[in-house]
mmCIF file of C-alpha atoms in Angstrom:
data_model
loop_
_atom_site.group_PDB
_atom_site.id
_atom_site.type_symbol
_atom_site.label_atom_id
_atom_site.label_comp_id
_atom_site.label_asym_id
_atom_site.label_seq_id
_atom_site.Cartn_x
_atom_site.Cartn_y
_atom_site.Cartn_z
ATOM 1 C CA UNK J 1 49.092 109.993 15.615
ATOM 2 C CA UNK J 2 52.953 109.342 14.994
ATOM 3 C CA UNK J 3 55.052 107.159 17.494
ATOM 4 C CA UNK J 4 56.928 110.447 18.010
ATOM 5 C CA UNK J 5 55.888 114.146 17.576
ATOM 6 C CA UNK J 6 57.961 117.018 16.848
ATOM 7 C CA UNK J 7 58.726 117.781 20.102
ATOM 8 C CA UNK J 8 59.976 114.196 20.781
ATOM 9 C CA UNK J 9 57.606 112.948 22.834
ATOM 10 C CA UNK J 10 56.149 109.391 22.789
ATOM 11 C CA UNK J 11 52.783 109.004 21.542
ATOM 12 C CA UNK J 12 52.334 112.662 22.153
ATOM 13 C CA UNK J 13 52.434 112.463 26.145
ATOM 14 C CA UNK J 14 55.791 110.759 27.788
ATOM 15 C CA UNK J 15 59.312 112.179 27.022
ATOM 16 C CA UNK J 16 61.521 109.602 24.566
ATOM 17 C CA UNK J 17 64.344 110.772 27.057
ATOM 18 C CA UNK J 18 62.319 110.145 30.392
ATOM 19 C CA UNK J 19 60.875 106.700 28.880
ATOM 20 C CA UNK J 20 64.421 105.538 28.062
ATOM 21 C CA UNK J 21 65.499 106.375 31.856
ATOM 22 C CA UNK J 22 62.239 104.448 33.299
ATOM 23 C CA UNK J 23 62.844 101.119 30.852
ATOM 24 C CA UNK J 24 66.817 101.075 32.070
ATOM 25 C CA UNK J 25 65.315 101.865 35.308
ATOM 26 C CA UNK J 26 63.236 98.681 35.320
ATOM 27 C CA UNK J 27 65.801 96.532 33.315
ATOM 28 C CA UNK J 28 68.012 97.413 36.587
ATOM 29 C CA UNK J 29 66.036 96.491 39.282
ATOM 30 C CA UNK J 30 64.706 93.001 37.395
ATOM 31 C CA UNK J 31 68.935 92.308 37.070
ATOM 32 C CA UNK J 32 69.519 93.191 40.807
ATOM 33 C CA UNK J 33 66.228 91.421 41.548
ATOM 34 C CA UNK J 34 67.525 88.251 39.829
ATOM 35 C CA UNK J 35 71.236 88.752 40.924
ATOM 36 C CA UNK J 36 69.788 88.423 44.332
ATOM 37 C CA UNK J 37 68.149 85.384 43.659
ATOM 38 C CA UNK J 38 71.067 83.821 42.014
ATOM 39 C CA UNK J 39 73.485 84.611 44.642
ATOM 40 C CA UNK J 40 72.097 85.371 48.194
ATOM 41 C CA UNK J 41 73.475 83.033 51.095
ATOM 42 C CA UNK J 42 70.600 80.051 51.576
ATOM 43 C CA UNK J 43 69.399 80.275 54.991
ATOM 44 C CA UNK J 44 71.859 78.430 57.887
ATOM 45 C CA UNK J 45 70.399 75.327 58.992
ATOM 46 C CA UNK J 46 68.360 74.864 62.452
ATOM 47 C CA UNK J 47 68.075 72.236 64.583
ATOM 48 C CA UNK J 48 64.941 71.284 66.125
ATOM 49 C CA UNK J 49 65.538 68.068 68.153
ATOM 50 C CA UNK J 50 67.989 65.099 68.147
ATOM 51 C CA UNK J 51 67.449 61.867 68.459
ATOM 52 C CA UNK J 52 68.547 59.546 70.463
ATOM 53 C CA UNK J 53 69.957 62.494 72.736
ATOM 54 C CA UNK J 54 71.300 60.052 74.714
ATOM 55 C CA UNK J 55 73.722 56.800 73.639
ATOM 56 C CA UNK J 56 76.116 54.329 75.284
ATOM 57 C CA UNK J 57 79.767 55.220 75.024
ATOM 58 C CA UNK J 58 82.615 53.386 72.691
ATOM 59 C CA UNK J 59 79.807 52.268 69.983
ATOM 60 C CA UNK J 60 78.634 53.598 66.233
ATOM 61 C CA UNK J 61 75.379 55.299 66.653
ATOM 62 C CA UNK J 62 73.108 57.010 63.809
ATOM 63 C CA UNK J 63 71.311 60.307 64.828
ATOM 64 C CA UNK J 64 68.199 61.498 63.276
ATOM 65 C CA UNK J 65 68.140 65.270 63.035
ATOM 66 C CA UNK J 66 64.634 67.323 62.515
ATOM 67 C CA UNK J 67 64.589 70.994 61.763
ATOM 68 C CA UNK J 68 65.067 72.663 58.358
ATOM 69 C CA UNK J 69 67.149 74.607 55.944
ATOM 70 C CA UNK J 70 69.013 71.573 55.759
ATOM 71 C CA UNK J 71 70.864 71.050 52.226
ATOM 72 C CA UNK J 72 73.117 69.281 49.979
ATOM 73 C CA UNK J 73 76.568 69.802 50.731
ATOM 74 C CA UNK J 74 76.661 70.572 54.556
ATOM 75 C CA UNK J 75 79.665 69.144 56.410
ATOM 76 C CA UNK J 76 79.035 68.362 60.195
ATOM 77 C CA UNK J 77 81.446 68.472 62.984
ATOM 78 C CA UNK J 78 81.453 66.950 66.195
ATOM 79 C CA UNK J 79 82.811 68.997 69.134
ATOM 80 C CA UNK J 80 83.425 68.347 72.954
ATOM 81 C CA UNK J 81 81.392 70.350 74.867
ATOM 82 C CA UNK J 82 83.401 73.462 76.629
ATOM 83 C CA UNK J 83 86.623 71.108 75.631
ATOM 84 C CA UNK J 84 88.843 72.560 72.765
ATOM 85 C CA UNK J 85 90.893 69.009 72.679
ATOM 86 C CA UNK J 86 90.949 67.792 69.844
ATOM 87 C CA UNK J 87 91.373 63.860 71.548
ATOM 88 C CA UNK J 88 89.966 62.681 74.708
ATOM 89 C CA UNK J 89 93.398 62.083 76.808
ATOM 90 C CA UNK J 90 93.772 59.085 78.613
ATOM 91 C CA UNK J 91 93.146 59.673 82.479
ATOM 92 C CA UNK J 92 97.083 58.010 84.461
ATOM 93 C CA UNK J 93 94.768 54.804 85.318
ATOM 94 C CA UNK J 94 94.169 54.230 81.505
ATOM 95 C CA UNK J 95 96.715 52.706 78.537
ATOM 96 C CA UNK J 96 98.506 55.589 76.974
ATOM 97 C CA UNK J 97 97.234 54.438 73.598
ATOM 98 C CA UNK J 98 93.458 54.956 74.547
ATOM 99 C CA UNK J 99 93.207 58.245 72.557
ATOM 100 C CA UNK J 100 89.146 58.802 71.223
ATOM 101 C CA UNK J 101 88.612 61.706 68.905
ATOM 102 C CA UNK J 102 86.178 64.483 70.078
ATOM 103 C CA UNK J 103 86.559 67.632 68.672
ATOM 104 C CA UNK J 104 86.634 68.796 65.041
ATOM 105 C CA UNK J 105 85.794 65.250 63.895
ATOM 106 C CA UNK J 106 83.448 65.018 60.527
ATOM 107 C CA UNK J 107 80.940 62.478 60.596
ATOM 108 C CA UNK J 108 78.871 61.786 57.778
ATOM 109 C CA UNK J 109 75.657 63.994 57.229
ATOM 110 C CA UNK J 110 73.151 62.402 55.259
ATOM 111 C CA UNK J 111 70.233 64.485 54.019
ATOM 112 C CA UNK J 112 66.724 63.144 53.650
ATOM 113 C CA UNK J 113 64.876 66.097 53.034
ATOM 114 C CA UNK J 114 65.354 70.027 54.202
ATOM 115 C CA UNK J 115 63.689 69.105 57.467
ATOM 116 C CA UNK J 116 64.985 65.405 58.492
ATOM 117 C CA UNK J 117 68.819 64.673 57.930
ATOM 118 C CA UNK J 118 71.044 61.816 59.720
ATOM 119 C CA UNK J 119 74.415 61.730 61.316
ATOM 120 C CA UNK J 120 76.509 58.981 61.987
ATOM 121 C CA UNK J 121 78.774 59.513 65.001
ATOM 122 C CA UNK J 122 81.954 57.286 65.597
ATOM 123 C CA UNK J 123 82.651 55.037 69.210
ATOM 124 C CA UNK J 124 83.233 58.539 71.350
ATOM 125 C CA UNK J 125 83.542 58.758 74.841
ATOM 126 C CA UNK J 126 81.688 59.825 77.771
ATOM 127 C CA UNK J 127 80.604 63.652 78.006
ATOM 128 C CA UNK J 128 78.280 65.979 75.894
ATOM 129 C CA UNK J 129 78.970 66.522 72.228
ATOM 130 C CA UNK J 130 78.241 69.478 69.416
ATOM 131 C CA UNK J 131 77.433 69.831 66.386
ATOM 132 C CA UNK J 132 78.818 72.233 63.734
ATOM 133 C CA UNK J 133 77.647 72.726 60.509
ATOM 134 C CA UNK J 134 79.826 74.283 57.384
ATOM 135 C CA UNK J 135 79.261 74.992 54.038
ATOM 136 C CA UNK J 136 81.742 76.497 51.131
ATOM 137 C CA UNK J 137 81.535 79.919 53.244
ATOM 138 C CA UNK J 138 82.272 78.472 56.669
ATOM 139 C CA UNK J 139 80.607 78.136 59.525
ATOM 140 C CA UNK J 140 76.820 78.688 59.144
ATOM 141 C CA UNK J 141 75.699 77.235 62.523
ATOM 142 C CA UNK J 142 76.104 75.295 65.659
ATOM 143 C CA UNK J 143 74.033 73.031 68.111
ATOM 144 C CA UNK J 144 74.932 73.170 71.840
ATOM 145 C CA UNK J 145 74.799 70.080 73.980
ATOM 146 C CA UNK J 146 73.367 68.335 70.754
ATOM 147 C CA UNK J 147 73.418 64.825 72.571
ATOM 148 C CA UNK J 148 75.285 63.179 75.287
ATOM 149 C CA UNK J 149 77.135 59.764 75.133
ATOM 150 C CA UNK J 150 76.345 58.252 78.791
ATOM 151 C CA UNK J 151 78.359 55.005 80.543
ATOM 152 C CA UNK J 152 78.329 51.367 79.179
ATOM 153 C CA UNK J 153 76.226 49.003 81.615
ATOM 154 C CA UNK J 154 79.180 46.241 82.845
ATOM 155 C CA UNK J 155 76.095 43.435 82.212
ATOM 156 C CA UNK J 156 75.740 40.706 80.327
ATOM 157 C CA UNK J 157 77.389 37.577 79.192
ATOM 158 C CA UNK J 158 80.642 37.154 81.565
ATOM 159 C CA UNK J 159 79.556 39.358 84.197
ATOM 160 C CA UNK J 160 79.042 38.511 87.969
ATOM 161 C CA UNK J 161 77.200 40.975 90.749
ATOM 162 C CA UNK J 162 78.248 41.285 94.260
ATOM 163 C CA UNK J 163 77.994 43.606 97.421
ATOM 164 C CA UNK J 164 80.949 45.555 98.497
ATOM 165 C CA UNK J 165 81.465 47.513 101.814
ATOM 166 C CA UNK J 166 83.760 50.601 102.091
ATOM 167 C CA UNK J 167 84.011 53.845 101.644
ATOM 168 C CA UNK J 168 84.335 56.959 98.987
ATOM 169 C CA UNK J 169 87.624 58.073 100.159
ATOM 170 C CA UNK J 170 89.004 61.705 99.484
ATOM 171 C CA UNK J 171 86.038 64.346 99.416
ATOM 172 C CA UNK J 172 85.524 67.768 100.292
ATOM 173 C CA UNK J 173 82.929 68.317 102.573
ATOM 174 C CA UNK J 174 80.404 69.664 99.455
ATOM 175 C CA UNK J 175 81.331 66.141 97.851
ATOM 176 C CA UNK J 176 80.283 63.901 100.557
ATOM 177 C CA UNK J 177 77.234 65.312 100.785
ATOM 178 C CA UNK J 178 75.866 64.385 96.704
ATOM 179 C CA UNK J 179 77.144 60.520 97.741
ATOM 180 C CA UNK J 180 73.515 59.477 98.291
ATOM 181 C CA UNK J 181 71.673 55.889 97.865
ATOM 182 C CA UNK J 182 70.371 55.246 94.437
ATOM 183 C CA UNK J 183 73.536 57.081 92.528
ATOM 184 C CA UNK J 184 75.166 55.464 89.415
ATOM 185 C CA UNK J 185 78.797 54.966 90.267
ATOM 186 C CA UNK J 186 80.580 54.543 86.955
ATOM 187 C CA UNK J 187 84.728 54.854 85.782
ATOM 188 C CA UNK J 188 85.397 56.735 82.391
ATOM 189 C CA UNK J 189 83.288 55.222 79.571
ATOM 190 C CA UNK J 190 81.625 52.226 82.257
ATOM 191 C CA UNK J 191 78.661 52.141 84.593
ATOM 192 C CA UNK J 192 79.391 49.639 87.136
ATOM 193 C CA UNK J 193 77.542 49.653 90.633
ATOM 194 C CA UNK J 194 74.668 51.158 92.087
ATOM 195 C CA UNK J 195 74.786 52.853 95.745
ATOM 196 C CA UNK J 196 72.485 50.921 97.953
ATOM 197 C CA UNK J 197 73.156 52.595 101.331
ATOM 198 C CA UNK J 198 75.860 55.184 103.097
ATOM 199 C CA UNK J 199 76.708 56.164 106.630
ATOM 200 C CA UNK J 200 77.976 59.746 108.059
ATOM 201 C CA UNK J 201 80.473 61.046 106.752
ATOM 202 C CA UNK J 202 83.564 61.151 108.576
ATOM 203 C CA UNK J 203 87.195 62.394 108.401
ATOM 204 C CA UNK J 204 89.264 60.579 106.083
ATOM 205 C CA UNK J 205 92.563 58.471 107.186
ATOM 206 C CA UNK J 206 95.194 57.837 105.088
ATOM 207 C CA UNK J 207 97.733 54.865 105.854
ATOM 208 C CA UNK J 208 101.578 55.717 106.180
ATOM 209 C CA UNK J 209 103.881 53.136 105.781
ATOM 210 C CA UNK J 210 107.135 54.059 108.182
ATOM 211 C CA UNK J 211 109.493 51.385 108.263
ATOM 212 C CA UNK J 212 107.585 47.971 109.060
ATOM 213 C CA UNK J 213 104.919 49.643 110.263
ATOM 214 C CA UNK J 214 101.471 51.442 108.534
ATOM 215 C CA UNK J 215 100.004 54.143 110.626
ATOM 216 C CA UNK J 216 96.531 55.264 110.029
ATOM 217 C CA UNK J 217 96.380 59.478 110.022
ATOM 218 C CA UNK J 218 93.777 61.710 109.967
ATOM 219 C CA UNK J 219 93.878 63.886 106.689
ATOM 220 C CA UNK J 220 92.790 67.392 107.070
ATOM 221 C CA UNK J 221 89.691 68.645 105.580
ATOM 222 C CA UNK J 222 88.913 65.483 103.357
ATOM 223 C CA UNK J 223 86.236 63.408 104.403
ATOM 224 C CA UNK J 224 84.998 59.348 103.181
ATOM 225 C CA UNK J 225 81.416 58.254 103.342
ATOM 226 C CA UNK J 226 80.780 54.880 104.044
ATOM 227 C CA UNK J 227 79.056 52.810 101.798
ATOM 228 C CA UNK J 228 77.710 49.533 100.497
ATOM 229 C CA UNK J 229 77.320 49.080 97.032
ATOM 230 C CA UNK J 230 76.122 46.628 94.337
ATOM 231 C CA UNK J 231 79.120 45.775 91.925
ATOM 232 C CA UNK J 232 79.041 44.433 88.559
ATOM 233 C CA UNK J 233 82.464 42.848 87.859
ATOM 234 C CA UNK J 234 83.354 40.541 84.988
ATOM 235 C CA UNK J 235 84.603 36.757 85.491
ATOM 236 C CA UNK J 236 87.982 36.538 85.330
ATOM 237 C CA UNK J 237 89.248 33.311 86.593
ATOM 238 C CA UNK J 238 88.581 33.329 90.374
ATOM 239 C CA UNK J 239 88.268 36.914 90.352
ATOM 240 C CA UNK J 240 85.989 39.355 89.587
ATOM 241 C CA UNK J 241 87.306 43.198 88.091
ATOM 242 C CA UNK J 242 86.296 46.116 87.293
ATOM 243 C CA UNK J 243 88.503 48.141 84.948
ATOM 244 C CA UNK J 244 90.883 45.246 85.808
ATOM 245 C CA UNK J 245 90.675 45.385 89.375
ATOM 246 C CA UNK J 246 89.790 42.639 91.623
ATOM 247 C CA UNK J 247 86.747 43.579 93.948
ATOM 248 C CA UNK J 248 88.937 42.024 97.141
ATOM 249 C CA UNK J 249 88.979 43.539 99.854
ATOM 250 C CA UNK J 250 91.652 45.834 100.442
ATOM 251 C CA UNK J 251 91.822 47.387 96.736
ATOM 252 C CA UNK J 252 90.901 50.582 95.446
ATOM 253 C CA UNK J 253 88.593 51.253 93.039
ATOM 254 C CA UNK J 254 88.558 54.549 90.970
ATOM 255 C CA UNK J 255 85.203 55.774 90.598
ATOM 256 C CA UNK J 256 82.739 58.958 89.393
ATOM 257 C CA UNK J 257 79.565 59.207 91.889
ATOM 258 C CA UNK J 258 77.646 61.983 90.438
ATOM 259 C CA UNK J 259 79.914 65.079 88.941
ATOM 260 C CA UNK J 260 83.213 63.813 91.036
ATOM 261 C CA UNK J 261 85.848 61.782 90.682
ATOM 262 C CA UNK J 262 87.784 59.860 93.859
ATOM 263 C CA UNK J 263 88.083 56.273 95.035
ATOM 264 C CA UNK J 264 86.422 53.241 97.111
ATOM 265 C CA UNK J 265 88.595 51.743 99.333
ATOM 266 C CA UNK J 266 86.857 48.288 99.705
ATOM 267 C CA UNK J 267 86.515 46.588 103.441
ATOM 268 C CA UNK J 268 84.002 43.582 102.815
ATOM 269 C CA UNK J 269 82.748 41.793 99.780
ATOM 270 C CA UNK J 270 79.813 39.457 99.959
ATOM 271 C CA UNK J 271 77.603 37.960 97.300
ATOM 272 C CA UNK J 272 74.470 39.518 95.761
ATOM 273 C CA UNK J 273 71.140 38.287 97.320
ATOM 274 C CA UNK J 274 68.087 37.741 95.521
ATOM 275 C CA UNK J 275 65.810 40.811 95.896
ATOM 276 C CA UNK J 276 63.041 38.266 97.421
ATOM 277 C CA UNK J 277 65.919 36.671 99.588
ATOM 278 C CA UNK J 278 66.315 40.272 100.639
ATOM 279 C CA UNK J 279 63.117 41.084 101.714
ATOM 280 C CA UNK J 280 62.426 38.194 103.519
ATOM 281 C CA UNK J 281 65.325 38.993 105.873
#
């Protein structure tokens, strides 16, 4: 039989025509089938878990990252979470020059494998932290809340306990009411007392000074809570500060007791019994 017949056909059955169209039919799809492979978008990456999730503030930490689709040439971002600063600003109590980067930063992504990769975050400050991921096209993907960078413990070498009286000073009446025994009582990026015990709340009194005189006044829909807490202060000289701040009474100090921000106003400062000293009494 001849490769093709008189009537053009191929081996006497298919259509020299109809089999050019089907091999530049399948030549086609195989390039668009390898085009594809060549250039599609890799998938974005996904984060599983992070750990730690939780690290002490103003220190270099490494974070171990699990998930996959992680890859060569990622970038990673840190970002504040719901902040768009780019620097943490330095609260009035603070030196103007105490500026820590948060947002947009690049740390250094280190890949293992496509399912366990490393980041290595700078000294940051207190508050819950992102992380962005980009590539040559962009931004491929984002992890909420990634980790959180919690207060320093003021203990260790240098450091002193004692008991201070007072009061949180300067609440609304929804605030006095989280100001419970066993709270954290920190300021910025430092954990420094523990809440042993609080009274009723009550209205709060600010002191006027007219003339010679100071005259206590009720203020108007603020409240303090009375409270006795267990400082740690570091040894400076004679005294003993936190944030700088002797714990005397009569001084202020600025504090966060759970999500708020006010002051103690210290009455009465006492040393730190031993817990068996305690419970004997």
């Amino acid at each position: 039989m001849a490769l093709i017949d008189d009537r053009g056909r191929l081996f006497g059955w298919l259509n020299l025509i109809d089999a050019a169209v089907a091999l530049l039919a399948v030549a086609a799809a195989g390039l668009v089938l390898a085009g594809y492979a060549l250039f599609r978008l890799p998938a974005p990456p996904v984060v599983t878990s992070v750990s730690p999730n939780r690290i002490p503030a103003n220190e270099e930490h490494s974070l171990s990252l699990k998930g996959r689709n992680f890859r060569p040439f990622l970038r990673a971002y840190l970002g504040r979470t719901g902040d768009a600063d780019f620097v943490r600003r330095p609260t009035p109590e603070e030196k103007q020059d105490e500026f820590t980067l948060t947002n947009a930063t690049r740390v250094q992504f280190l890949l293992e494998t496509p399912t366990l990769a490393e980041v290595k975050v700078p000294p940051l400050g207190v508050g819950r932290y992102d992380l962005h991921f980009y590539d040559e096209t962009g931004h491929v993907a984002a992890v909420d809340g990634a980790f959180q960078v919690m207060p320093q413990e003021s203990t260790g070498p240098g450091t002193a306990t004692l008991i201070a009286a007072g009061a949180f000073r300067g609440l609304t009446a929804d605030e006095a009411k989280i100001v419970r025994p066993g709270e954290r009582v920190s300021s910025g990026d430092l954990a420094w007392g523990d809440v042993l015990g609080v009274g009723p709340s009550r209205p709060d009194e600010a002191h006027i000074a007219v003339l010679d005189r100071v005259i206590p006044t009720q203020v108007n829909g603020l409240y303090q809570v009375p409270a006795t807490l267990r400082v740690h202060c570091r040894v400076v000289g004679n005294e003993c500060r936190v944030e700088n701040v002797p714990v005397v009474p009569g001084r202020e100090l600025r504090v966060i007791v759970g999500p708020h921000t006010t002051t103690f106003r210290i009455d009465s400062v006492g040393p730190d019994a031993p817990e068996s000293e305690t419970t004997a009494k």
